[in-house]
Structures are given as structure tokens and as C-alpha cells.
Coordinates of C-alpha atoms in Angstrom, one line a residue:
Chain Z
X1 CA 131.1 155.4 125.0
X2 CA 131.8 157.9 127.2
X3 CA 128.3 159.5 128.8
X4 CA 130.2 162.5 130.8
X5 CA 132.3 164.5 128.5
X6 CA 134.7 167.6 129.3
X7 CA 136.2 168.7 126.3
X8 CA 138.9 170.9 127.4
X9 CA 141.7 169.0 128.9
X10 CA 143.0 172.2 131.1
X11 CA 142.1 175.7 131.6
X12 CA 144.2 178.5 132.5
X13 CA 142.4 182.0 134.5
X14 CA 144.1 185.1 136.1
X15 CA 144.1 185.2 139.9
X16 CA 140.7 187.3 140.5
X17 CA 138.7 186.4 137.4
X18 CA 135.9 183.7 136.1
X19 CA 136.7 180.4 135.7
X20 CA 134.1 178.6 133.8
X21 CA 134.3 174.0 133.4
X22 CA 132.3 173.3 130.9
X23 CA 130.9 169.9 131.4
X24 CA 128.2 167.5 128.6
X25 CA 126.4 164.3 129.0
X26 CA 124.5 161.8 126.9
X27 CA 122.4 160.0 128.7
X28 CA 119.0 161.7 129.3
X29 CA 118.4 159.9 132.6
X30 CA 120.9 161.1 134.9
X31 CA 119.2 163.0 137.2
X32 CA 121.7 164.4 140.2
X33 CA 125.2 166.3 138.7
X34 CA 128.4 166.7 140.9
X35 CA 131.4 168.2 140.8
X36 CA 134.6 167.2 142.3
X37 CA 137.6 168.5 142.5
X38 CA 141.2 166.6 143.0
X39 CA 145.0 167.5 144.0
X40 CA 147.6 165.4 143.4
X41 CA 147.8 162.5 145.6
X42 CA 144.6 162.7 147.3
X43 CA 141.2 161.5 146.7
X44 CA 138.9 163.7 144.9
X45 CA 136.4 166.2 147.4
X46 CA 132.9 166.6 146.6
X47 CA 132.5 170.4 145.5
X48 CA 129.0 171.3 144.9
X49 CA 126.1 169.4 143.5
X50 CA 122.4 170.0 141.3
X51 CA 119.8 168.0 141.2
X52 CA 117.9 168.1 137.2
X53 CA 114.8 169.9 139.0
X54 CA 117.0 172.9 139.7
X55 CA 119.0 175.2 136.9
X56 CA 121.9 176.6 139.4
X57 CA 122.5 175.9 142.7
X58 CA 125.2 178.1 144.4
X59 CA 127.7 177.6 147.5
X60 CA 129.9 180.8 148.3
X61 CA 132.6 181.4 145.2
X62 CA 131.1 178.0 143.1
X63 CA 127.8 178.3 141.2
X64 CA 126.4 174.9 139.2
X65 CA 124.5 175.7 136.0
X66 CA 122.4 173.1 134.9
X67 CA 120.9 173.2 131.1
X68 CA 118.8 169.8 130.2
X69 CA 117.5 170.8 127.1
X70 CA 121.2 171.1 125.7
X71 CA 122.4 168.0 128.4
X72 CA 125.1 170.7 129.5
X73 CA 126.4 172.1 132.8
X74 CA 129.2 174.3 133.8
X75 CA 131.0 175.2 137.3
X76 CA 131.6 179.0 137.5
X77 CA 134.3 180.0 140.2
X78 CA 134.5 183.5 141.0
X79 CA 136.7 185.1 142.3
X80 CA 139.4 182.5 141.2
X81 CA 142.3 181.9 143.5
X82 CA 145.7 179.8 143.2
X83 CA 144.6 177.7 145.5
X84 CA 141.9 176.5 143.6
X85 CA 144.1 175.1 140.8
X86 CA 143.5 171.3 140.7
X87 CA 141.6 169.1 138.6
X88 CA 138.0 169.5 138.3
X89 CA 135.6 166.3 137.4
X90 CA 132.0 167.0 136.4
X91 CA 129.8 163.5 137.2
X92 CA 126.3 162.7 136.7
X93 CA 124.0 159.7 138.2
X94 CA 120.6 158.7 137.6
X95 CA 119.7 159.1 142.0
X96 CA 121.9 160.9 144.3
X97 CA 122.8 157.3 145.9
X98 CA 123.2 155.7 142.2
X99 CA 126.6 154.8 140.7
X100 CA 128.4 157.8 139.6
X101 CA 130.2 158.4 136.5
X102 CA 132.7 160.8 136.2
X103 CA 133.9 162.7 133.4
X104 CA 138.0 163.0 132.3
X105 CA 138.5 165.7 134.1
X106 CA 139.6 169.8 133.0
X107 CA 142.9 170.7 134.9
X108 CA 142.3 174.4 136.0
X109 CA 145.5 176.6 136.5
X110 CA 145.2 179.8 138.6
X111 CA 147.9 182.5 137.8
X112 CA 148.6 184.3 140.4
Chain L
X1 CA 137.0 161.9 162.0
X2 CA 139.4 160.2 160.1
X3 CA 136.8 160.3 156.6
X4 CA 138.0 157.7 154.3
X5 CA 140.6 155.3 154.5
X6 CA 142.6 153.3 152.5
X7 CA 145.4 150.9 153.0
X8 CA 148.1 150.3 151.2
X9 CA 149.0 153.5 149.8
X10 CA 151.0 152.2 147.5
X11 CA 151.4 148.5 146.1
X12 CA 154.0 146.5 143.5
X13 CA 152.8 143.7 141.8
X14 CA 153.5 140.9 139.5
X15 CA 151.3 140.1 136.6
X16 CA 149.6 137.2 137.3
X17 CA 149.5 137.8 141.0
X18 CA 146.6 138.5 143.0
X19 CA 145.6 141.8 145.5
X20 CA 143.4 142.8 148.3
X21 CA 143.1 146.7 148.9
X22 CA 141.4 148.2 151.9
X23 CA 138.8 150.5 152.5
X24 CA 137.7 152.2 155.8
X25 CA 134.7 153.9 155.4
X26 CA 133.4 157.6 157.3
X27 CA 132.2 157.2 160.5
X28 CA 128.5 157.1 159.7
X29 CA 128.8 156.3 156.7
X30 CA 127.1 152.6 155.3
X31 CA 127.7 152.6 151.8
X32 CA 131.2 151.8 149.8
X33 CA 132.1 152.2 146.4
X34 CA 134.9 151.0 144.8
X35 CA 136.3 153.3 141.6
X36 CA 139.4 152.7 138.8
X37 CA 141.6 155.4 138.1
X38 CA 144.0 155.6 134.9
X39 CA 146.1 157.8 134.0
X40 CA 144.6 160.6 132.9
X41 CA 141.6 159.7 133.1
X42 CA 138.1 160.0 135.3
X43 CA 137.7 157.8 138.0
X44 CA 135.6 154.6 136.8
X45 CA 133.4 152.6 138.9
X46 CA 133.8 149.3 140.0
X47 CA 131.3 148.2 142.6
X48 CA 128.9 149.3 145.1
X49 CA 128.0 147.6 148.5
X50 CA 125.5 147.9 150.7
X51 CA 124.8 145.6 153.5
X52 CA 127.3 143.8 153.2
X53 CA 125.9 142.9 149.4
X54 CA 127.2 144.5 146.0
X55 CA 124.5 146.4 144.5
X56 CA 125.7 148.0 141.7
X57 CA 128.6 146.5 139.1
X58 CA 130.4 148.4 136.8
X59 CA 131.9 147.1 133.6
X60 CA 135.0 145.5 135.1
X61 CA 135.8 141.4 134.6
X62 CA 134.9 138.9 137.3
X63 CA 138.8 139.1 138.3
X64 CA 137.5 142.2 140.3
X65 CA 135.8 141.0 143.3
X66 CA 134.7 142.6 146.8
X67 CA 133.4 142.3 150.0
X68 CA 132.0 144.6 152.6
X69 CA 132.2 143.6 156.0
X70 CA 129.9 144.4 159.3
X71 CA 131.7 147.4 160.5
X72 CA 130.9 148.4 156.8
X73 CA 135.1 148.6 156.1
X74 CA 135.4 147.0 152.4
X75 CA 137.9 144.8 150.7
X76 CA 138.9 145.2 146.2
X77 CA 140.3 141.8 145.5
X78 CA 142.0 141.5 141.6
X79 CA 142.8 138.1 140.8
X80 CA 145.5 137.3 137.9
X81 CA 146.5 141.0 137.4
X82 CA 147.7 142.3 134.0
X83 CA 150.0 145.1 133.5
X84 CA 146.4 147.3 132.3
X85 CA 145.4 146.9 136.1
X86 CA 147.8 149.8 136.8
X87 CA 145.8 152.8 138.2
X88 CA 144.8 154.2 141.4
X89 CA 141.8 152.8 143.2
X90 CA 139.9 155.0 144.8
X91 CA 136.9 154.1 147.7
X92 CA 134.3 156.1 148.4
X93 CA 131.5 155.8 151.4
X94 CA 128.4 157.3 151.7
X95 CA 125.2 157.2 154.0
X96 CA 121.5 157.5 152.2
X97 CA 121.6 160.2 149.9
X98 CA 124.4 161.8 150.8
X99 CA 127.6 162.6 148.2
X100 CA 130.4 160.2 148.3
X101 CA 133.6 161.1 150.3
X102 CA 136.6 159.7 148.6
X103 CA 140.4 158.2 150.2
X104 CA 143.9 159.2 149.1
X105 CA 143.3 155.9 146.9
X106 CA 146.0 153.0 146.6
X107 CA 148.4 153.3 143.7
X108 CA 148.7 149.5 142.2
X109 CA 151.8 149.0 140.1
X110 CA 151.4 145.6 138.1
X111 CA 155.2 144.6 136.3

């Protein structure tokens, strides 16, 4: 049973627009969110993170939306750039120090 | 700082055979965690230790085993591998609360 869910495989955005990962979980008691993201042949680097107390949380181009009611978060990248195509895993865990479980991952392709 | 590393970088094994994969954690950092990679897939995790003691266990068969030494560096061991054991594995350290820093991972091929 998988408890972090990203539905859409890959996701392709115009150089300069929105990109928006769409990210859902089942299990009500996660309490910290991440997001990572991962090029090919290296190790995935922590993005930006939200803790269930907080609704967004926001570091330069990346804003975290958090929605507990609907167990649903997205990443919002804006402006987009090339260099941000990679793969993009949304994880949850019930403390910041806890296990983390990691969703399949949305491949996000910047067109220049 | 050299963040996370990992040694090999890339392995060939035999099924039935048995493999240690190494972890060298961030300088600071005192936690390890040890994730699965498959194709395609999220990373899943493994293990967690902490003092030199696992504190968390994934889902994964007693074959998996791990240790976590002093200087907090960290061994995966996989006893009597089967051709499903083929994925990356990926370590991660932390310290406290902090979010995980990952390795490049060690790509295990089991023939």
C-alpha cells in the first residue's frame, strides 16, 4: 500500500512558467513533508520542507503548499528554468527525525 | 565537506552471494539511513541507526542487515542475494532534526 502517492509520472513546463508537483498521502499521522529532488546518478537533495502546523512554507523560486484536510501538498516552482528538470520526490514522516517515505517520483521537463 | 559518501559505486553480483556497501556519513552528522531504490521507483527505506543501534526497520527480510560504527560511517550487508535485490542503495545521514543528506548511492547488479 503505497502511503505517498504522485500520480503523474512526468510533467512538462515552458522555460519561465509555473510548474506545479502535485503530491497525496494516506496516512493521517505524518506530520513533517519534504521534497527532494534527483539527477541522474546522484543522490537525491533535500529541496524544501513543511511541517503539518504550517500551510506553505517558501524558499526563493519553491513554495510548499500543505492541505491536511484533503491529505494533499504541491511544490510550485516559479520561474521554471532548464536546469531545474529532474525528478522530483514528495515524502512525508510522522517527526522530522522519523523514517521517511518517499513517493514514485514526477519527472519534471523544462523547455527551454 | 565531502557530505555523504558511498563506496562502491558500482557492484556485480552473483545470486546467492553476499555484499557489504559503505556509508560515510556528513561531518556532523550522527544518524544513517539506509534506502532501496528500484527502477523507477521512490527510494524505500531500509534501516535507521543511531548509536551505533538500528532504530527504525523498514519492511525488508532479515538478509538485509547493518551496522553503524563509532565514527558513525555505516555498513548494508545482503546475504544470499536474488536477482530482485538489483537497485541503487542510497544512504542518508542526519544530525537531530535535521533533513537527511543523501550519497550518489551504489548501483548493485545481482546476475
Amino acid at each position: 500500500d503505497q502511503q505517498v502517492k504522485q500520480n503523474s509520472p512526468s510533467l512538462s513546463v515552458q522555460e519561465g512558467r509555473i510548474s506545479i508537483l502535485n503530491c497525496d498521502y494516506t496516512n493521517s499521522m505524518f506530520d513533517y513533508f519534504l521534497w527532494y529532488k534527483k539527477y541522474p546518478a546522484e543522490g537525491p537533495t533535500f529541496l524544501i520542507s513543511i511541517s503539518s502546523i504550517k500551510d506553505k512554507n517558501e524558499d526563493g523560486r519553491f513554495t510548499v503548499f500543505l492541505n491536511k484536510s484533503a491529505k494533499h501538498l504541491s511544490l510550485h516552482i516559479v520561474p521554471s528554468q532548464p536546469g531545474d528538470s529532474a525528478v522530483y520526490f514528495c515524502a512525508a514522516s510522522m517527526t522530522s527525525y522519523d523514517k521517511v517515505i518517499f513517493g514514485p517520483g514526477t519527472s519534471l521537463s523544462v523547455i527551454p | 565537506d565531502a557530505g555523504v559518501t558511498q563506496s562502491p559505486t558500482h557492484l556485480i553480483k552473483t545470486r546467492g552471494q553476499q555484499v557489504t556497501l559503505r556509508c560515510s556519513p556528513k561531518s556532523g552528522h550522527d544518524t544513517v539511513s539506509w534506502y532501496q531504490q528500484a527502477l523507477g521507483q521512490g527510494p524505500q527505506f531500509i534501516f535507521q541507526y543511531y548509536e551505533e543501534e538500528e532504530r527504525q526497520r523498514g519492511n525488508f527480510p532479515d538478509r538485509f542487515s547493518g551496522h553503524q560504527f563509532p565514527n558513525y560511517s555505516s555498513e548494508l550487508n545482503v546475504n544470499a542475494l536474488l536477482l530482485g535485490d538489483s537497485a541503487l542503495y542510497l544512504c542518508a545521514s542526519s544530525f537531530s532534526n535535521t533533513e537527511a543528506f543523501f550519497g550518489q548511492g551504489t548501483r548493485l547488479t545481482v546476475v
